[in-house]
Coordinates of C-alpha atoms and ligand atoms in Angstrom, one line a residue:
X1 CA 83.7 70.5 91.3
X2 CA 80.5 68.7 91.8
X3 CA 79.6 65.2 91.6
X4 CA 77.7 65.9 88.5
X5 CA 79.7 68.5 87.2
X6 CA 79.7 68.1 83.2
X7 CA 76.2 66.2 83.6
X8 CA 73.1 67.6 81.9
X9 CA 69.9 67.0 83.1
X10 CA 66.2 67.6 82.6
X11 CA 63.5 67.2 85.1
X12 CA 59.9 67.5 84.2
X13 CA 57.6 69.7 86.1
X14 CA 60.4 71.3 88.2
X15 CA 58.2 74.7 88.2
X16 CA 57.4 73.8 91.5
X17 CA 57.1 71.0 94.3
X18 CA 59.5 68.1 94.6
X19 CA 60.7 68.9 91.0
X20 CA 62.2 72.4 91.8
X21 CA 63.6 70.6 94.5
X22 CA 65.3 67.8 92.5
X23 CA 66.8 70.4 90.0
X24 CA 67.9 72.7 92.7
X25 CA 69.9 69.9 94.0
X26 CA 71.4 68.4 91.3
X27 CA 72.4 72.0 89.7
X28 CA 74.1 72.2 93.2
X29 CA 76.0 68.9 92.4
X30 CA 77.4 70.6 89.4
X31 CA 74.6 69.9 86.7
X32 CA 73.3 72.0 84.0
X33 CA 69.6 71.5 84.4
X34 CA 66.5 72.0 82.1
X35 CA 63.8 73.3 84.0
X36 CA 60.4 71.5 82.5
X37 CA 57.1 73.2 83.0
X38 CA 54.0 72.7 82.2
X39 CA 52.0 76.4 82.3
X40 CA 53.5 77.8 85.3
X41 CA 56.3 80.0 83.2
X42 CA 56.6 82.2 86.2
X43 CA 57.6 79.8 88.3
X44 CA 60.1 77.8 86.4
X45 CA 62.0 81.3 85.6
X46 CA 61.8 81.4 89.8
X47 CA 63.2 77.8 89.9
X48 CA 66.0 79.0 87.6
X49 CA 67.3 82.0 89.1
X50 CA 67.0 80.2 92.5
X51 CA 69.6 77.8 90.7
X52 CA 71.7 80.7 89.5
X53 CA 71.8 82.6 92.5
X54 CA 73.3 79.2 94.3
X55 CA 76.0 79.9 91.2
X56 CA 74.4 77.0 88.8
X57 CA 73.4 76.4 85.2
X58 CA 69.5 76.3 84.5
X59 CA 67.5 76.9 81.4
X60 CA 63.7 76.7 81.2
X61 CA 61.4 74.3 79.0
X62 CA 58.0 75.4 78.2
X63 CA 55.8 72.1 77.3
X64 CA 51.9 71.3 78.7
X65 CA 52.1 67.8 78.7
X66 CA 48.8 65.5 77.9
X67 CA 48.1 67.7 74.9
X68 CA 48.6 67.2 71.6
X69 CA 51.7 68.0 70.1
X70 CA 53.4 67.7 73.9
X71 CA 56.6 66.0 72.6
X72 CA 57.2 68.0 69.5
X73 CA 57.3 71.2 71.8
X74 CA 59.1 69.7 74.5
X75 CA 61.5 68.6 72.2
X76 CA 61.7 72.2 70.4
X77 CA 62.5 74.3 73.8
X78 CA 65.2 71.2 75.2
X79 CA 66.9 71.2 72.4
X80 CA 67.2 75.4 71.9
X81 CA 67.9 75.0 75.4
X82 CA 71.1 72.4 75.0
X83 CA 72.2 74.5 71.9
X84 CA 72.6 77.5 73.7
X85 CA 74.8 75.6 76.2
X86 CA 76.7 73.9 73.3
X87 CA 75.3 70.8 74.1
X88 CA 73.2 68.0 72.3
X89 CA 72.7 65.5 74.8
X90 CA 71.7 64.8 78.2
X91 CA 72.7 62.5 81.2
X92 CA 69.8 62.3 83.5
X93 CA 66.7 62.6 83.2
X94 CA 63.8 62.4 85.8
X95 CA 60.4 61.6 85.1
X96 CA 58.7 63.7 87.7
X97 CA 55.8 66.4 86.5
X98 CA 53.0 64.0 87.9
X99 CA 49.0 65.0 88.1
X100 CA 47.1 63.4 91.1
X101 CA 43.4 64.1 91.5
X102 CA 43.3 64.1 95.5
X103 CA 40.4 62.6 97.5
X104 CA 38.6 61.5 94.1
X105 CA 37.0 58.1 94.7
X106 CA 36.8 55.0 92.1
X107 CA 33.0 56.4 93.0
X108 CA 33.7 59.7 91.2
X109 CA 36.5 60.0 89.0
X110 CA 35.6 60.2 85.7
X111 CA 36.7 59.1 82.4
X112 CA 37.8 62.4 81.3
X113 CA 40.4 62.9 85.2
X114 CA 41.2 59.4 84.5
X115 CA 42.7 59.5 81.0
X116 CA 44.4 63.1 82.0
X117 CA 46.3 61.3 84.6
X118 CA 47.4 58.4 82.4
X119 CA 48.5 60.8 79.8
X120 CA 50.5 63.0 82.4
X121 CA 51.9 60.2 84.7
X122 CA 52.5 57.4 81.9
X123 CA 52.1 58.0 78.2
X124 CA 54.0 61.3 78.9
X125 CA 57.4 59.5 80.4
X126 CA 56.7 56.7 77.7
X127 CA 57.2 59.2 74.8
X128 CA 59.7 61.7 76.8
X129 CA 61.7 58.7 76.9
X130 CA 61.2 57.8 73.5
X131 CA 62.3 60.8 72.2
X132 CA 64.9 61.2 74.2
X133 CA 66.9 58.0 73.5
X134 CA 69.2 59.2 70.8
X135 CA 70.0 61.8 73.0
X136 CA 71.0 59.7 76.8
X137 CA 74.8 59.4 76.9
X138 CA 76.2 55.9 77.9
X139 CA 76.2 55.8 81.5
X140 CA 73.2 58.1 82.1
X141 CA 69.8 57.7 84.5
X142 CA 66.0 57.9 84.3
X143 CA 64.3 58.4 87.1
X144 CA 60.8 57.8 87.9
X145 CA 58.8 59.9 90.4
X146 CA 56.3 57.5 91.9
X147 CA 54.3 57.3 94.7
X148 CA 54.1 55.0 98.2
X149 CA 50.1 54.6 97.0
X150 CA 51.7 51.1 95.0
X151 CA 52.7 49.9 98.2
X152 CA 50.2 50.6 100.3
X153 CA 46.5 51.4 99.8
X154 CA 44.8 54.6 100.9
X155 CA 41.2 55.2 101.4
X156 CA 41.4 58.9 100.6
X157 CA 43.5 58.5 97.3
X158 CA 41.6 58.0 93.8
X159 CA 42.1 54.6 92.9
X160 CA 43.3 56.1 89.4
X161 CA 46.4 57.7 90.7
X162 CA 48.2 54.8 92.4
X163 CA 46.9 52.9 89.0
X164 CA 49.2 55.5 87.3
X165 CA 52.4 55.0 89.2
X166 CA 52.3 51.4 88.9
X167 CA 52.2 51.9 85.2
X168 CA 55.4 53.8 85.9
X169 CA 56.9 51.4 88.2
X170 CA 56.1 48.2 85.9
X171 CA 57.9 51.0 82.7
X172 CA 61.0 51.6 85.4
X173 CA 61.4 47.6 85.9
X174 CA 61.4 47.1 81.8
X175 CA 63.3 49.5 80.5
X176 CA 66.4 49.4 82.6
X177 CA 66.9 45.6 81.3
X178 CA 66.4 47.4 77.7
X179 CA 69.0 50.0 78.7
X180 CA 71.6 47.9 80.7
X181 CA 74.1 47.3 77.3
X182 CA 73.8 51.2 77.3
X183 CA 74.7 50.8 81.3
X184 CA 72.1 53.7 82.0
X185 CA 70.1 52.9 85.2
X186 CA 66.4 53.3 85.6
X187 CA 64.5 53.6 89.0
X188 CA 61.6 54.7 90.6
X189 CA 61.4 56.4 93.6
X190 CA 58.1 55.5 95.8
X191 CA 57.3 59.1 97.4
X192 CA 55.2 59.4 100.7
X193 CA 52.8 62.1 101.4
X194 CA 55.2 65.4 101.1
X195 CA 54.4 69.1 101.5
X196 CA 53.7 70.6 98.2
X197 CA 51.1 72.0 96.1
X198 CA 49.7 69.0 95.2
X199 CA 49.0 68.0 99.2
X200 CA 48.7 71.8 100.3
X201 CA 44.8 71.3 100.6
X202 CA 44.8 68.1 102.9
X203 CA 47.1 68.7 104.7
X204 CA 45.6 71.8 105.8
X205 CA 43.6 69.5 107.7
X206 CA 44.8 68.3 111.1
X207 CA 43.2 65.1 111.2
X208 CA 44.2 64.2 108.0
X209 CA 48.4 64.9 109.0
X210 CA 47.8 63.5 112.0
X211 CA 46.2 60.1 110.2
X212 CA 49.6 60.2 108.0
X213 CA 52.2 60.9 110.3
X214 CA 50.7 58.0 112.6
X215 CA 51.2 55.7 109.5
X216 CA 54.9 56.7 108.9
X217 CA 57.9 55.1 110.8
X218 CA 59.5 58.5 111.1
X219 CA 57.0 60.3 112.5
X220 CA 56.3 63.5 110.3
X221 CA 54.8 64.5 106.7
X222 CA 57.7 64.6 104.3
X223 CA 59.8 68.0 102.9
X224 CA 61.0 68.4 99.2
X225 CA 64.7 68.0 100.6
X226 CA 64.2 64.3 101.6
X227 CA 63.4 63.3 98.0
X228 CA 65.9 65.9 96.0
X229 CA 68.2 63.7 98.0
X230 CA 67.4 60.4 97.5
X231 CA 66.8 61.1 93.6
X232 CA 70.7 63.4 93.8
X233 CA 71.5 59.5 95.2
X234 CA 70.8 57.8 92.2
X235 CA 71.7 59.9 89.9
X236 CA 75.5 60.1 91.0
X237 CA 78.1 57.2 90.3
X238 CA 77.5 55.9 93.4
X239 CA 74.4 54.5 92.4
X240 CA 76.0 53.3 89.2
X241 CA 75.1 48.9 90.2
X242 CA 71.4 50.2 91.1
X243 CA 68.7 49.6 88.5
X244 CA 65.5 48.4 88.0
X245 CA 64.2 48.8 91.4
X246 CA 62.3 50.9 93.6
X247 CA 63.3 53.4 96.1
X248 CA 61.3 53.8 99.0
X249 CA 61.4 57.4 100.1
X250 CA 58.1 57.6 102.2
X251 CA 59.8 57.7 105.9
X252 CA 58.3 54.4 106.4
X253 CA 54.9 54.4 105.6
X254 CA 53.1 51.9 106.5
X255 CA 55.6 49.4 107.8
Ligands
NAP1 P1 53.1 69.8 92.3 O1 53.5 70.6 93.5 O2 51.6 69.8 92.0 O3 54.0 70.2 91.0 C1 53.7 69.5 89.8 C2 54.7 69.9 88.8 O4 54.4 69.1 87.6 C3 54.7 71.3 88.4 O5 56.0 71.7 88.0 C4 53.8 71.3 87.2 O6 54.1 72.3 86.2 C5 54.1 70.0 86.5 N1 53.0 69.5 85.8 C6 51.8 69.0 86.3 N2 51.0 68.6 85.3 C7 51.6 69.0 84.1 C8 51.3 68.9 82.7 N3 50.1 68.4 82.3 N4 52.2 69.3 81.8 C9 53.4 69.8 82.3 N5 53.8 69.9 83.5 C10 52.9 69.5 84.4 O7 53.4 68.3 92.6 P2 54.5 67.6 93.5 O8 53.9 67.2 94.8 O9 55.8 68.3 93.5 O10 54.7 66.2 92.7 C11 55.8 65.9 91.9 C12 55.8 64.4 91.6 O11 55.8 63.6 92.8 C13 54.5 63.9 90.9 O12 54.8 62.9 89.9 C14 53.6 63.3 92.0 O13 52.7 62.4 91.5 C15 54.7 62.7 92.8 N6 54.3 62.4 94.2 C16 54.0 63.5 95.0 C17 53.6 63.2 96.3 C18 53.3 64.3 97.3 O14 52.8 64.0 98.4 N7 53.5 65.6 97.0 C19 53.5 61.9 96.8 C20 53.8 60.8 95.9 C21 54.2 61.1 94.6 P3 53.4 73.8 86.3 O15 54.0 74.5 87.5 O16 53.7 74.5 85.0 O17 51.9 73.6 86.5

């Protein structure tokens, strides 16, 4: 039996990246996860029969978020997905299908990138959440994927992005006093630079790991593991007095 066994959870954007990660691990800990992509269908099946094979529960959510509509279909597949599992609710749910537009200045960026990454990284765990409150059982967790880029400022990051997750953040901070009667905990989790996707194209440049491994206590780039765990963390009873705060998970950046 698993720490989370009898849990349900959905992550968001767990095609791929730290997201597959996150619901690899807590399908480990004995959840049954809903697998959130965005167009990547492929991969999400992948992310699911990864969980299977490691003898887990997974179904996969179809949903483009930022679009019109998003919620209603996201809605549609989670709950066909729950129903097929004889279940209605969920436990945890994490926040994590994030957009960054790497490298693009305040000096570039344009109205267009900018509203796209407010729509993916804020309005889309606004409404997620909003949908989803009927649904959270007493007890449960949100979890927001963040970023370090709060904490500490970059050159190379748009300005936009970090603007994003301290929407998140400042949403995290509210709405775990809203849901303390309901003792469900929300957190953010403040990632560093990790290997994924999303940072595949800088940090195939050596200068540019060596400039971020100088920067971080530790002494290396981040893996998916380090963060699955931390967010595996919080979401077990463990965590059950920790809410409203922010978990660094960066290997010390900039300290
Ligand atoms: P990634 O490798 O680019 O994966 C992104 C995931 O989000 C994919 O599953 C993707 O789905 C989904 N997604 C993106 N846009 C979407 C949309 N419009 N609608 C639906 N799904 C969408 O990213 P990652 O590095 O794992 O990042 C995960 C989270 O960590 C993000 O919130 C990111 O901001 C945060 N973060 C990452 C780093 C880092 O260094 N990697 C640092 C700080 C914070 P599809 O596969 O279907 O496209």
């Amino acid at each position: 039996m698993g720490s989370l066994s009898g849990k349900i959870a959905l992550v968001t954007g767990s095609s791929r990246g730290i997201g597959r990660g996150i619901a690899e691990r807590l399908a480990r800990d004995g959840a049954l996860v809903g697998v959130h992509y965005g167009n990547n269908e492929a991969a999400a099946k992948e992310t699911a029969a990864l969980i299977s094979a490691a003898g887990g529960r997974a179904f996969i959510v179809g949903a483009e978020l930022g679009v019109p509509g998003d919620m209603d279909t996201l809605m549609a597949g989670l709950v066909a997905g729950l129903e097929a599992h004889g279940e209605s609710t969920i436990d945890i749910l994490v926040h994590n299908a994030g957009l960054n537009f790497m490298g693009r200045s305040i000096e570039v960026l344009t109205p267009e990138e900018f509203d796209r990454m407010i729509a993916v990284n804020v309005k889309a765990p606004f409404f997620l959440t909003q949908r989803l409150l009927p649904r959270l059982r007493e007890g449960g967790r949100i979890i927001n994927i963040s970023s370090v880029s709060t904490r500490v400022a970059s050159s190379g990051d748009s300005i936009g992005y970090p603007l994003s997750k301290g929407a998140l953040d400042v949403f995290s901070h509210a709405l775990a006093k809203y849901l303390g009667p309901r003792r469900i905990t929300v957190n953010a989790v403040g990632v560093g630079y990790t290997d994924t996707d999303m940072t595949a194209e800088v940090l195939a440049d050596p200068a540019h790991v060596e400039r971020n491994v100088s920067r971080t206590a530790l002494g290396r780039i981040g893996q998916v593991p380090d963060i699955a765990d931390a967010v595996a963390f919080l979401a077990s009873d463990e965590a059950r007095w920790i809410t409203g705060t922010k978990l660094d998970v960066s290997g010390g950046v900039g300290l």
